[in-house]
Short mmCIF file of C-alpha atoms in Angstrom, two decimals:
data_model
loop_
_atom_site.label_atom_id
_atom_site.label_comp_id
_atom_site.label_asym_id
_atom_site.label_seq_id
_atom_site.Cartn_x
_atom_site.Cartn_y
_atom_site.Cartn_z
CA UNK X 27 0.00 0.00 0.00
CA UNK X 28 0.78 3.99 -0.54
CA UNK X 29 -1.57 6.37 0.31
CA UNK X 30 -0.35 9.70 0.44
CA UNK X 31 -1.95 12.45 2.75
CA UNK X 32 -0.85 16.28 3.09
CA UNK X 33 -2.53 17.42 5.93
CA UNK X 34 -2.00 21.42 6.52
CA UNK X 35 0.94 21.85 3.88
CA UNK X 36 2.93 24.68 4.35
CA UNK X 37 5.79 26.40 1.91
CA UNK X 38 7.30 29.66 2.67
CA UNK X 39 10.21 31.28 0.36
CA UNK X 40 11.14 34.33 2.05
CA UNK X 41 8.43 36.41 1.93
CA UNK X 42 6.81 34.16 -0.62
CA UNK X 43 3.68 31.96 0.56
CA UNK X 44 4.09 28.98 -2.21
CA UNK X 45 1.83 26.68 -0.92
CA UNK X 46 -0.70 27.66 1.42
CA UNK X 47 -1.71 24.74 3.76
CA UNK X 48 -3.08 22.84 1.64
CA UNK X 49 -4.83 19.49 2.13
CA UNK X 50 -5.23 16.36 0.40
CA UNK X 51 -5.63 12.86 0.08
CA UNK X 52 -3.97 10.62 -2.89
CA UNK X 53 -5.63 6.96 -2.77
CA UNK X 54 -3.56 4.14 -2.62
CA UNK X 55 -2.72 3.39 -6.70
CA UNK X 56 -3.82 6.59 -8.24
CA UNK X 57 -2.83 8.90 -10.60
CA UNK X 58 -3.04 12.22 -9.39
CA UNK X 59 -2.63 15.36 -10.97
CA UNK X 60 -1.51 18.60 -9.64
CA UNK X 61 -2.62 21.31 -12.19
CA UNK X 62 -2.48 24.76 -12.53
CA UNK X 63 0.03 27.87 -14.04
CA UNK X 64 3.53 28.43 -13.21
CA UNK X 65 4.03 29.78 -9.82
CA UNK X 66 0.99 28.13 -8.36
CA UNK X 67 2.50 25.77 -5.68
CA UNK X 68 2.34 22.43 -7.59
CA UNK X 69 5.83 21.70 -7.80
CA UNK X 70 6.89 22.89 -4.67
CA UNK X 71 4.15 20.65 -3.29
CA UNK X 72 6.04 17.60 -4.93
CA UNK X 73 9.29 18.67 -3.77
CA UNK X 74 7.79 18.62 -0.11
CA UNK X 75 6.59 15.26 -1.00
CA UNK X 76 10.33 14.08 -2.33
CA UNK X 77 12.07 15.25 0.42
CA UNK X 78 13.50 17.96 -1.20
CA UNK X 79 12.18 21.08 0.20
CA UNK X 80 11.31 21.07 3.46
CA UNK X 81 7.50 22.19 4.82
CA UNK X 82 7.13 25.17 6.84
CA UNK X 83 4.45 23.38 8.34
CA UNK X 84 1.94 20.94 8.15
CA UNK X 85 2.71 17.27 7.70
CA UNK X 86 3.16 14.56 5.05
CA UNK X 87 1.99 11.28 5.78
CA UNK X 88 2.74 8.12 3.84
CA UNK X 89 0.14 5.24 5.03
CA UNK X 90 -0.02 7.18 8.52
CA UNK X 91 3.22 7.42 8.92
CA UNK X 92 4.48 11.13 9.30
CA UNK X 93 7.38 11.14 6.51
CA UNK X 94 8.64 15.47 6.47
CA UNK X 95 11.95 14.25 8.58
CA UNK X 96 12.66 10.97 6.90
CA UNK X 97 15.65 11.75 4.90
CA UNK X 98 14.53 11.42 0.95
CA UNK X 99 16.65 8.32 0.23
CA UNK X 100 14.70 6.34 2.64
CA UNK X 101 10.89 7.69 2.12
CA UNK X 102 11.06 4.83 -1.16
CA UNK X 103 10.10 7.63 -3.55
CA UNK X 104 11.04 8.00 -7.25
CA UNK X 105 11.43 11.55 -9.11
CA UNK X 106 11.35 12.72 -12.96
CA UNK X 107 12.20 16.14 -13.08
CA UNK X 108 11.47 18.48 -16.29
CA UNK X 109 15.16 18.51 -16.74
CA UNK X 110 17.01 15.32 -17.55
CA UNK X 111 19.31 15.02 -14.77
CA UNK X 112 21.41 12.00 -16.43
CA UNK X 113 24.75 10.87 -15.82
CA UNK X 114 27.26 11.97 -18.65
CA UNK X 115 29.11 9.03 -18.19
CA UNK X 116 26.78 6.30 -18.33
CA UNK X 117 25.09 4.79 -20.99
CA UNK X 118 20.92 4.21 -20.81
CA UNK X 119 21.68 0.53 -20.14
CA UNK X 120 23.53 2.03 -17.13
CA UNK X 121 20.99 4.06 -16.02
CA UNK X 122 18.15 1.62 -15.88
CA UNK X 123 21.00 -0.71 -13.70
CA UNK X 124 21.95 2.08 -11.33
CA UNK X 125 18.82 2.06 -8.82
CA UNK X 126 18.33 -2.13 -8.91
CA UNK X 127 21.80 -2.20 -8.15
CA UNK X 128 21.32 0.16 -5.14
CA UNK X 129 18.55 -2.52 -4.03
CA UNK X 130 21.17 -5.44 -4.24
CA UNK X 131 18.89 -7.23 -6.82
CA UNK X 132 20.26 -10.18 -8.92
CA UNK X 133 21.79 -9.62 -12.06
CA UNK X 134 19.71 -11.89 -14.29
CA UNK X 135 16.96 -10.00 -12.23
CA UNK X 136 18.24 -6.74 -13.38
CA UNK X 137 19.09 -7.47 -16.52
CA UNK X 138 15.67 -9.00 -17.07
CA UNK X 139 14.06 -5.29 -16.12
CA UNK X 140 16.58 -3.34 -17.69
CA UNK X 141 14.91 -5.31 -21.17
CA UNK X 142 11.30 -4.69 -20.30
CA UNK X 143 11.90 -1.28 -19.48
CA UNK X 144 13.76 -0.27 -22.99
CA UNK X 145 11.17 -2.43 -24.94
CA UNK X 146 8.77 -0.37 -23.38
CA UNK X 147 10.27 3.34 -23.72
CA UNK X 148 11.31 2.00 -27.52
CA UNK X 149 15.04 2.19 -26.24
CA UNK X 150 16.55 -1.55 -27.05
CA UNK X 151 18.48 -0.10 -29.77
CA UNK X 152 19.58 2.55 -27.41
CA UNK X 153 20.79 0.69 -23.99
CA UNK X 154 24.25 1.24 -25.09
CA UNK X 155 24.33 5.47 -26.00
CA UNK X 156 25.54 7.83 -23.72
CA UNK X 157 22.97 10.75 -23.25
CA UNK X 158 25.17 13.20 -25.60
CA UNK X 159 24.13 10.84 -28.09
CA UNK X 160 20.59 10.96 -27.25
CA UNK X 161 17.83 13.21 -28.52
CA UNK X 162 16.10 15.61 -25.97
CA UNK X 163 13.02 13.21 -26.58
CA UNK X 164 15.22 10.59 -26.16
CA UNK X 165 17.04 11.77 -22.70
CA UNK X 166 13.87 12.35 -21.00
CA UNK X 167 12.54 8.40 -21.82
CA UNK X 168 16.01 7.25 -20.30
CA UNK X 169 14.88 9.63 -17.10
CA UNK X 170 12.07 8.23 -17.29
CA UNK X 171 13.10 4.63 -17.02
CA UNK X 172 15.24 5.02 -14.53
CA UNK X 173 12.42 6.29 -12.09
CA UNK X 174 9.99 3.58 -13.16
CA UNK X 175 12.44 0.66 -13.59
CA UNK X 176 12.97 0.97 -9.12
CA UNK X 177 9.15 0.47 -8.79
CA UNK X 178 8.42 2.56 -5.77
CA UNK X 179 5.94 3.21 -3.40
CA UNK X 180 5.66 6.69 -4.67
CA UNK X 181 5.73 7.82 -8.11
CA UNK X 182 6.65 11.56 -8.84
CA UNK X 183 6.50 13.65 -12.02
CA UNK X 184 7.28 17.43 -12.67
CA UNK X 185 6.55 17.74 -16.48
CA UNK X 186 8.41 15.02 -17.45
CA UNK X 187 6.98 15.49 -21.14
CA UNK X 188 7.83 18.98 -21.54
CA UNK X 189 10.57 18.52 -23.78
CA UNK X 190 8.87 16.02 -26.04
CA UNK X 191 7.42 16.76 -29.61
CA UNK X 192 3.53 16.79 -29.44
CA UNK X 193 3.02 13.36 -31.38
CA UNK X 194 5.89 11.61 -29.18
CA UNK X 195 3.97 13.20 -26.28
CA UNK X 196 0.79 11.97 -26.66
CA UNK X 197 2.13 8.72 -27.31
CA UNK X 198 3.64 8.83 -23.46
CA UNK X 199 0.94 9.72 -21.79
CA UNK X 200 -0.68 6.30 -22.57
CA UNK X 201 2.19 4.09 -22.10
CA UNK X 202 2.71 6.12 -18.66
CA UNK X 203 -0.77 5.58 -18.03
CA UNK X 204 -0.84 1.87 -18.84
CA UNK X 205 2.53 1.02 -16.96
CA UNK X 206 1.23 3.23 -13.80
CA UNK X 207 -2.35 1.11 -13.79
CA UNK X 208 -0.17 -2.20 -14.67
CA UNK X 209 2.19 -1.45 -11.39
CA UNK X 210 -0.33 -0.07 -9.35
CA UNK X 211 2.11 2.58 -8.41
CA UNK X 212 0.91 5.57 -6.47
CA UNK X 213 1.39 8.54 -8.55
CA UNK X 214 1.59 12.69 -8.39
CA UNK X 215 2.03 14.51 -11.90
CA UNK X 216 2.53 17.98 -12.40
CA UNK X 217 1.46 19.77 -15.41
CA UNK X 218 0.10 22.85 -16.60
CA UNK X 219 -1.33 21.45 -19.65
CA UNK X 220 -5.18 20.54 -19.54
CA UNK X 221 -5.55 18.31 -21.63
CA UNK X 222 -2.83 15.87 -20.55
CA UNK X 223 -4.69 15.97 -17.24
CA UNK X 224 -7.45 15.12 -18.48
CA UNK X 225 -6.16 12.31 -20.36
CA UNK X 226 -3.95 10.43 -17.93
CA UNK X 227 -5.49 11.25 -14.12
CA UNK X 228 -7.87 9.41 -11.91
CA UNK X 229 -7.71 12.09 -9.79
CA UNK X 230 -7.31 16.23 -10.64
CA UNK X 231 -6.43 18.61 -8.27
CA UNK X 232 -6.34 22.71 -9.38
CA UNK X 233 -3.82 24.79 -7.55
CA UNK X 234 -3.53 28.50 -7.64
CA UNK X 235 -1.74 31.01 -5.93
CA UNK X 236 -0.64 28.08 -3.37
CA UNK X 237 -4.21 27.12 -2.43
CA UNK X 238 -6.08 24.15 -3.65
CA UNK X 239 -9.15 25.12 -6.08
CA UNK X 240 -10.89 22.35 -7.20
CA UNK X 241 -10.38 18.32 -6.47
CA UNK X 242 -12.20 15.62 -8.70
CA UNK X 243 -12.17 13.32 -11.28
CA UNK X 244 -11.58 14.83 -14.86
CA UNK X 245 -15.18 14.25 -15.59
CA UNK X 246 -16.09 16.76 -12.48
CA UNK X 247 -13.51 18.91 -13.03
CA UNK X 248 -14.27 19.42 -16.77
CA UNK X 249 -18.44 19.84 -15.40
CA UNK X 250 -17.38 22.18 -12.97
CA UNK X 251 -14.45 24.48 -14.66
CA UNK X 252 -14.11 27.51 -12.56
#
């Protein structure tokens, strides 16, 4: 199980008020969304969540178990940023390796994942490229991968399709979608796009101005645009 609660989430930057206590509830398995324009708390939110900002107040609770002063290596949470953040020196096969090795798994285990993972980013013929030989598109799958590939209890994502071209983007958001449902893998996404929201969430939430708007499927949110 993962179910993820933010109970009176606070984020001060100086003088700034980025997230506003906030509340809210992310179900054990589900895809939630944190949507709204730039500067509106959502990825500040998910750094809370990582570990890497730390709450002004409030608390962060991970199946009831208070989590803000667990250090982020051992809250068994996995981030894609918007920026690739890939080793220069490794290749993708490399990549995929580097977090089942950190878990002490088998190597015919790993190696086993390390194929299912680039068969399903499209990256067999890529394993062995360093990321200077990769395309933007093609950097951001291996970040990708390397999150996913660890399969933990927490799933985060701050635009990780930003960088994409629109047809290789839409194309993501269903295999995301399919491997998240297939893994059961409870999930926060951060976008500012509608309509990927709408396509990939079980679960919506609208931020602005650090404060929670609206909270609902994407049939109620779509009902009930404000």
């Amino acid at each position: 199980m993962a179910r993820l609660v933010l109970e009176k989430l606070d984020c001060w930057y100086g003088r700034t008020h980025a997230v506003d206590q906030i509340d809210l509830v992310v179900e054990d398995g589900e895809l939630c969304v944190l949507l709204g324009p730039s500067g509106c708390g959502k990825t500040s939110t998910l750094r809370m969540i990582a570990g890497l900002v730390h709450p002004s107040g409030g608390e962060i609770y991970l199946d009831g178990r208070p989590i803000s002063g667990i250090y982020p290596g051992y809250r068994d949470v996995a981030m894609v940023f918007q920026s690739y953040a890939l080793y220069p020196h490794m290749t993708v096969r490399q990549h995929f390796a580097f977090p089942l090795k950190a878990q002490k798994l088998r190597e015919q285990e790993i190696a086993r994942r390390v194929e299912e993972m680039a068969d399903f980013l499209e990256m067999r013929d890529l394993l062995d490229r360093y990321p200077h030989e990769l395309s933007a598109g093609e950097q951001q799958r291996a970040a990708i991968g390397r999150a996913l590939i660890r399969r933990p209890r927490i799933l985060l994502f701050d635009e990780p399709l930003s960088n994409l071209d629109a047809m290789l983007r839409v194309e993501m958001r269903t295999r995301l979608r399919r491997l998240q449902q297939d893994l059961g893998i409870t999930t926060v996404y951060v976008t500012h796009d509608q309509v990927e929201a709408q396509a990939i969430a079980d679960k919506i939430v609208v931020m602005n101005l650090g404060r929670i708007q609206q909270v609902g499927t994407p049939q109620e949110i779509w009902k009930n645009w404000k």
